[in-house]
Coordinates of C-alpha atoms and ligand atoms in Angstrom, one line a residue:
M1 CA -28.7 -81.8 13.3
A2 CA -29.6 -80.9 9.4
R3 CA -28.3 -82.1 6.3
V4 CA -27.6 -78.3 5.0
G5 CA -27.4 -78.2 1.2
F6 CA -25.1 -73.9 0.4
I7 CA -24.8 -72.3 -3.0
G8 CA -23.1 -69.2 -3.4
L9 CA -19.6 -70.2 -0.8
G10 CA -18.3 -66.5 -1.3
N11 CA -16.7 -63.4 0.9
M12 CA -20.2 -64.1 2.8
G13 CA -21.7 -67.6 1.7
G14 CA -17.6 -69.2 2.7
P15 CA -17.9 -68.4 5.8
M16 CA -21.3 -69.1 7.0
A17 CA -20.9 -72.4 5.6
A18 CA -18.1 -73.1 7.3
N19 CA -20.0 -72.3 11.0
L20 CA -22.5 -74.8 9.9
V21 CA -20.5 -77.3 10.0
K22 CA -18.9 -76.4 13.5
A23 CA -22.4 -76.6 15.0
G24 CA -22.6 -80.0 13.6
H25 CA -24.3 -79.8 10.4
E26 CA -23.5 -82.4 7.6
V27 CA -23.3 -79.4 4.3
A28 CA -23.1 -80.0 1.0
G29 CA -22.3 -76.8 -0.5
F30 CA -21.5 -75.1 -4.2
D31 CA -20.3 -71.9 -5.9
L32 CA -19.6 -71.4 -9.3
V33 CA -15.5 -70.3 -8.6
P34 CA -13.6 -74.0 -8.2
F35 CA -10.8 -72.4 -6.2
L36 CA -13.6 -71.2 -2.7
C37 CA -15.1 -74.9 -3.8
D38 CA -11.7 -75.9 -2.5
E39 CA -11.2 -73.8 0.3
A40 CA -15.3 -74.6 1.4
R41 CA -14.0 -78.3 1.1
K42 CA -11.2 -77.9 3.6
A43 CA -13.6 -76.1 6.0
G44 CA -15.3 -79.5 5.8
T45 CA -17.4 -79.1 3.1
H46 CA -19.1 -81.5 1.4
V47 CA -18.5 -79.3 -2.6
A48 CA -20.9 -81.5 -4.6
D49 CA -20.6 -80.7 -8.8
S50 CA -23.4 -78.8 -9.1
A51 CA -26.6 -76.7 -7.1
R52 CA -29.1 -79.1 -8.0
E53 CA -26.1 -81.9 -6.3
A54 CA -25.4 -79.8 -3.1
A55 CA -29.5 -79.5 -2.4
K56 CA -30.9 -82.8 -3.0
G57 CA -32.2 -84.6 -0.5
R58 CA -32.1 -81.8 2.2
D59 CA -33.5 -80.7 5.0
V60 CA -32.3 -76.8 4.3
I61 CA -30.8 -75.4 1.2
I62 CA -29.6 -71.8 1.8
T63 CA -28.4 -69.7 -1.7
M64 CA -25.8 -66.4 -1.0
L65 CA -25.4 -65.3 -4.5
P66 CA -25.2 -61.5 -5.9
A67 CA -28.9 -60.5 -6.7
G68 CA -32.4 -61.6 -7.6
A69 CA -31.8 -62.7 -11.2
H70 CA -28.9 -65.1 -9.6
V71 CA -31.4 -66.3 -7.2
L72 CA -34.1 -66.6 -9.0
S73 CA -31.6 -68.7 -11.7
C74 CA -30.8 -70.7 -9.4
W75 CA -34.1 -71.2 -7.0
Q76 CA -35.8 -72.7 -10.7
D77 CA -33.5 -74.8 -11.7
I78 CA -33.5 -77.1 -7.7
V79 CA -36.9 -76.5 -6.1
P80 CA -38.8 -78.8 -8.9
H81 CA -35.5 -81.8 -8.0
V82 CA -35.5 -81.1 -3.0
A83 CA -37.7 -83.2 -1.5
P84 CA -40.8 -82.3 -0.4
H85 CA -39.9 -81.3 3.1
T86 CA -36.8 -79.0 2.5
L87 CA -37.1 -75.4 3.9
M88 CA -35.5 -72.6 1.4
I89 CA -34.2 -70.3 3.2
D90 CA -32.7 -67.1 0.8
C91 CA -29.8 -65.0 2.1
S92 CA -28.6 -62.8 -0.2
T93 CA -29.4 -59.0 0.0
I94 CA -32.1 -58.7 -3.5
D95 CA -34.4 -55.9 -4.6
V96 CA -38.1 -57.0 -2.7
E97 CA -40.0 -58.3 -5.9
S98 CA -37.5 -60.6 -6.5
A99 CA -37.4 -62.2 -3.1
R100 CA -41.5 -62.9 -3.9
A101 CA -40.8 -64.4 -6.3
A102 CA -38.6 -67.0 -5.3
H103 CA -41.0 -67.4 -2.3
D104 CA -43.8 -68.0 -4.8
L105 CA -41.9 -70.3 -6.9
A106 CA -41.5 -72.5 -3.5
A107 CA -44.4 -72.7 -2.4
K108 CA -45.8 -73.6 -6.4
A109 CA -43.1 -76.2 -5.6
G110 CA -45.4 -76.7 -1.4
L111 CA -42.2 -75.7 0.4
A112 CA -41.8 -73.7 2.9
S113 CA -39.0 -70.6 2.0
V114 CA -37.6 -67.9 4.0
D115 CA -35.6 -64.2 2.8
A116 CA -33.2 -64.0 5.1
P117 CA -30.9 -61.1 4.7
V118 CA -28.0 -60.8 6.7
S119 CA -26.0 -57.4 8.2
G120 CA -22.2 -57.5 9.6
G121 CA -20.3 -57.8 7.2
T122 CA -17.7 -60.0 6.1
G123 CA -16.0 -59.7 9.7
G124 CA -20.0 -61.3 10.5
A125 CA -19.5 -64.1 8.5
K126 CA -16.6 -65.4 9.7
A127 CA -17.1 -65.0 14.0
A128 CA -21.0 -65.1 13.4
P129 CA -22.5 -62.4 14.8
L130 CA -25.0 -61.2 11.9
T131 CA -27.9 -59.9 12.1
F132 CA -30.2 -62.0 10.1
M133 CA -33.9 -60.3 9.1
C134 CA -36.7 -62.2 8.4
G135 CA -39.2 -62.6 5.6
G136 CA -41.9 -65.4 5.7
A137 CA -44.7 -67.3 6.8
P138 CA -44.1 -67.5 10.6
E139 CA -44.0 -71.6 10.9
A140 CA -41.3 -71.7 7.7
V141 CA -39.2 -68.3 10.3
T142 CA -39.1 -70.2 13.3
R143 CA -38.0 -73.4 11.3
S144 CA -35.8 -71.3 9.6
M145 CA -33.4 -70.5 13.6
P146 CA -32.2 -73.1 14.8
V147 CA -28.9 -72.9 11.4
L148 CA -29.1 -69.6 11.7
E149 CA -29.0 -69.2 15.0
N150 CA -25.4 -70.8 14.0
M151 CA -23.9 -68.2 11.4
G152 CA -25.1 -65.7 14.4
R153 CA -26.3 -63.7 17.0
K154 CA -29.4 -61.8 16.3
I155 CA -32.7 -62.8 14.5
V156 CA -35.5 -60.8 14.0
N157 CA -38.5 -62.0 12.5
C158 CA -39.6 -59.3 9.8
G159 CA -43.1 -60.6 9.2
L160 CA -44.6 -61.8 5.6
A161 CA -42.8 -62.6 2.5
G162 CA -40.1 -60.3 1.1
S163 CA -40.6 -58.0 4.4
G164 CA -36.4 -59.6 5.3
Q165 CA -35.0 -57.6 2.2
A166 CA -37.5 -54.4 2.8
A167 CA -35.7 -54.2 6.4
K168 CA -32.4 -55.1 5.2
I169 CA -32.7 -51.6 2.5
C170 CA -33.7 -49.9 5.5
N171 CA -31.2 -50.3 7.3
N172 CA -28.7 -49.7 4.6
M173 CA -30.3 -46.8 3.0
I174 CA -30.2 -45.1 7.3
L175 CA -26.8 -46.3 7.3
G176 CA -25.6 -44.8 3.7
A177 CA -27.5 -41.5 5.0
T178 CA -25.5 -41.6 8.3
M179 CA -22.4 -42.2 7.2
I180 CA -22.1 -39.3 5.0
A181 CA -23.6 -37.4 7.8
T182 CA -20.6 -38.4 10.1
A183 CA -18.0 -37.8 7.3
E184 CA -19.5 -34.4 6.0
A185 CA -19.3 -33.2 9.8
F186 CA -15.4 -34.1 10.5
V187 CA -14.5 -32.4 7.1
L188 CA -17.2 -29.0 8.7
A189 CA -15.0 -29.8 12.1
E190 CA -11.6 -29.6 9.6
T191 CA -12.6 -26.5 8.5
L192 CA -13.4 -25.0 11.6
G193 CA -9.6 -26.4 13.2
L194 CA -11.9 -28.5 16.1
S195 CA -10.7 -32.2 15.9
H196 CA -11.3 -35.1 15.3
R197 CA -11.1 -36.2 19.3
A198 CA -12.9 -33.2 20.5
L199 CA -15.6 -33.4 17.6
F200 CA -16.1 -37.9 18.6
D201 CA -16.2 -37.4 22.2
A202 CA -18.6 -35.0 21.9
A203 CA -21.1 -36.2 19.2
S204 CA -21.0 -40.3 20.8
T205 CA -22.2 -38.5 23.9
S206 CA -24.6 -36.2 22.6
S207 CA -27.5 -36.9 19.7
G208 CA -25.1 -37.0 16.6
Q209 CA -24.6 -40.3 18.4
S210 CA -24.5 -43.5 15.4
W211 CA -22.8 -46.6 14.2
S212 CA -21.1 -44.8 11.6
L213 CA -19.8 -43.0 14.4
T214 CA -19.3 -45.2 17.0
S215 CA -18.4 -48.8 15.6
Y216 CA -17.3 -47.4 12.0
C217 CA -15.8 -43.8 12.8
P218 CA -14.5 -43.2 9.0
V219 CA -11.8 -41.3 11.0
P220 CA -8.6 -42.8 12.4
D221 CA -7.7 -44.0 14.8
L222 CA -10.5 -43.6 17.0
V223 CA -12.4 -46.5 17.2
P224 CA -10.8 -49.7 16.9
T225 CA -13.1 -51.8 13.5
S226 CA -12.8 -49.1 11.6
P227 CA -11.7 -49.6 8.5
A228 CA -10.7 -45.4 8.5
N229 CA -7.6 -47.3 10.5
N230 CA -6.6 -49.2 7.6
D231 CA -6.5 -46.7 4.1
Y232 CA -9.6 -47.7 4.0
K233 CA -10.2 -51.4 2.6
P234 CA -12.4 -53.6 3.6
G235 CA -15.0 -54.0 5.2
F236 CA -17.8 -52.9 3.7
A237 CA -17.5 -52.1 -0.3
A238 CA -18.5 -48.8 -1.9
A239 CA -20.1 -51.1 -4.7
L240 CA -21.7 -53.4 -1.9
M241 CA -22.9 -49.8 -0.4
L242 CA -24.4 -48.2 -3.9
K243 CA -26.0 -52.0 -4.0
D244 CA -28.2 -51.5 -1.6
L245 CA -29.2 -47.9 -2.7
K246 CA -29.9 -48.3 -5.6
L247 CA -32.5 -50.9 -4.0
A248 CA -34.3 -48.9 -1.7
Q249 CA -34.3 -46.4 -4.4
Q250 CA -36.2 -48.9 -6.5
A251 CA -38.2 -49.9 -3.9
A252 CA -38.4 -46.1 -2.9
Q253 CA -40.4 -46.3 -6.8
A254 CA -42.0 -48.9 -7.0
S255 CA -43.6 -48.2 -3.8
G256 CA -44.5 -44.2 -4.0
A257 CA -42.0 -43.7 -0.7
T258 CA -40.0 -39.9 -0.9
T259 CA -36.4 -40.6 0.2
P260 CA -34.5 -37.8 -0.9
M261 CA -32.0 -37.6 1.1
G262 CA -31.6 -41.9 -0.1
A263 CA -31.3 -40.5 -3.4
V264 CA -28.6 -38.0 -2.8
A265 CA -26.5 -40.9 -0.5
L266 CA -27.0 -42.7 -3.7
Q267 CA -25.8 -40.2 -6.3
L268 CA -23.0 -39.2 -3.6
F269 CA -22.0 -43.2 -3.9
Q270 CA -22.1 -43.2 -7.3
L271 CA -20.1 -40.8 -7.9
F272 CA -16.9 -41.9 -5.6
A273 CA -16.9 -45.4 -7.4
A274 CA -17.2 -44.0 -10.6
N275 CA -14.0 -42.2 -9.6
G276 CA -12.5 -45.5 -9.4
H277 CA -13.2 -46.0 -5.0
A278 CA -15.9 -48.7 -5.3
G279 CA -13.2 -51.7 -4.1
E280 CA -12.9 -49.3 -0.3
D281 CA -14.8 -49.3 2.3
F282 CA -18.0 -47.2 2.2
S283 CA -16.5 -45.2 4.0
G284 CA -13.8 -43.3 2.6
I285 CA -16.1 -41.1 0.6
I286 CA -14.5 -38.7 3.3
T287 CA -11.6 -37.7 1.1
M288 CA -14.4 -37.6 -1.5
L289 CA -16.0 -34.7 0.6
R290 CA -13.3 -33.1 1.5
G291 CA -12.6 -32.8 -2.3
Q292 CA -9.4 -34.5 -3.0
Ligands
LIG1 P1 -19.6 -62.8 -3.6 O1 -19.5 -62.6 -4.9 O2 -17.5 -63.2 -2.8 O3 -20.0 -64.3 -4.0 C1 -20.6 -64.9 -4.0 C2 -21.2 -66.1 -4.9 O4 -22.0 -66.7 -5.7 C3 -19.4 -66.0 -6.0 O5 -19.0 -66.7 -5.4 C4 -20.2 -66.9 -7.8 O6 -19.5 -67.3 -8.0 C5 -21.2 -67.7 -6.4 N1 -22.2 -67.7 -7.6 C6 -22.9 -66.6 -8.4 N2 -23.9 -67.5 -9.1 C7 -23.7 -68.8 -9.1 C8 -24.4 -70.2 -9.0 N3 -25.7 -70.0 -9.7 N4 -24.1 -71.5 -8.9 C9 -23.3 -70.8 -8.0 N5 -22.6 -69.9 -6.7 C10 -23.1 -68.6 -7.1 O7 -20.7 -61.8 -2.5 P2 -21.0 -61.7 -0.7 O8 -20.2 -60.8 -0.5 O9 -20.7 -63.1 -0.5 O10 -21.9 -61.6 -1.1 C11 -23.0 -62.6 -1.2 C12 -24.9 -62.1 -1.1 O11 -24.0 -60.9 1.0 C13 -24.2 -60.8 -1.7 O12 -26.2 -60.8 -2.0 C14 -24.6 -59.5 -0.5 O13 -25.2 -58.3 -0.8 C15 -24.9 -59.5 0.4 N6 -24.3 -59.0 1.8 C16 -23.0 -58.6 1.6 C17 -22.7 -58.8 2.1 C18 -20.8 -57.9 2.4 O14 -19.9 -57.3 2.9 N7 -19.5 -59.4 1.4 C19 -22.6 -57.6 3.8 C20 -24.1 -57.8 3.6 C21 -24.6 -58.8 2.4

């Protein structure tokens, strides 16, 4: 079992750290929010006084923070103080450029590192069916697996530094666009007098099938796991979808890729969030598409 430092004990990091404790790892954690530190303590995490303290003498350090700037500032703070054998893993969703800069910081200090953003949301963080998308040197990714396996079900080795983040933003661009397409199809079905059930039964067994339809259906009472059944309480907040679509467009512009569907999805989620729905589940965009 490993000695793990876990920095960022929020909606995702809190339950992920708790799963490491359950698996028998010795976890030292830190968050800027005292309430989250108390919750982590109750779950068996040793709470440190600072990120640097949580990182000292650890085999593995995991960061789960809001954005690239937080990750870089945290890594700049802790990297000079960690043990030489430490493996650095960032599980946050951040821009590819910052992910590569974090790898560079670790490499300059002689440390192995992995970018390992997750798919699966807060439900996945608690019950551990997360998918990790990993980028880094092959030996570093291999070293990360025994720890990541205790927090998720699937670990995908996506390639070198930054590739995990690249996979994550490509995946979520697909998700944002397919959710809008699925929601639009239900809105069209409503105007054509086609029942939700009929469209679901037809499309879920035809070429319109997707995760957005069969696992996260944007209309209620068809899929037990849909936030639509709970008045679009997250789930995966529209604000987080918006963040990921922005990261995708930023990466597309920087790399010269043409992603018009991703660009339109970004505009629609910007409008949805600006209309006061940032905290709702992203599948709630169907209400905006109905003109409500
Ligand atoms: P969150 O805001 O709940 O948690 C982030 C935590 O980081 C906060 O508790 C904050 O206090 C802490 N923090 C910020 N700076 C810190 C510092 N310097 N030292 C210590 N703690 C610090 O966010 P979350 O929902 O847990 O998401 C974390 C990451 O995972 C984000 O990058 C997000 O995009 C990604 N993600 C979230 C979901 C989801 O459904 N919530 C799903 C997949 C990926």
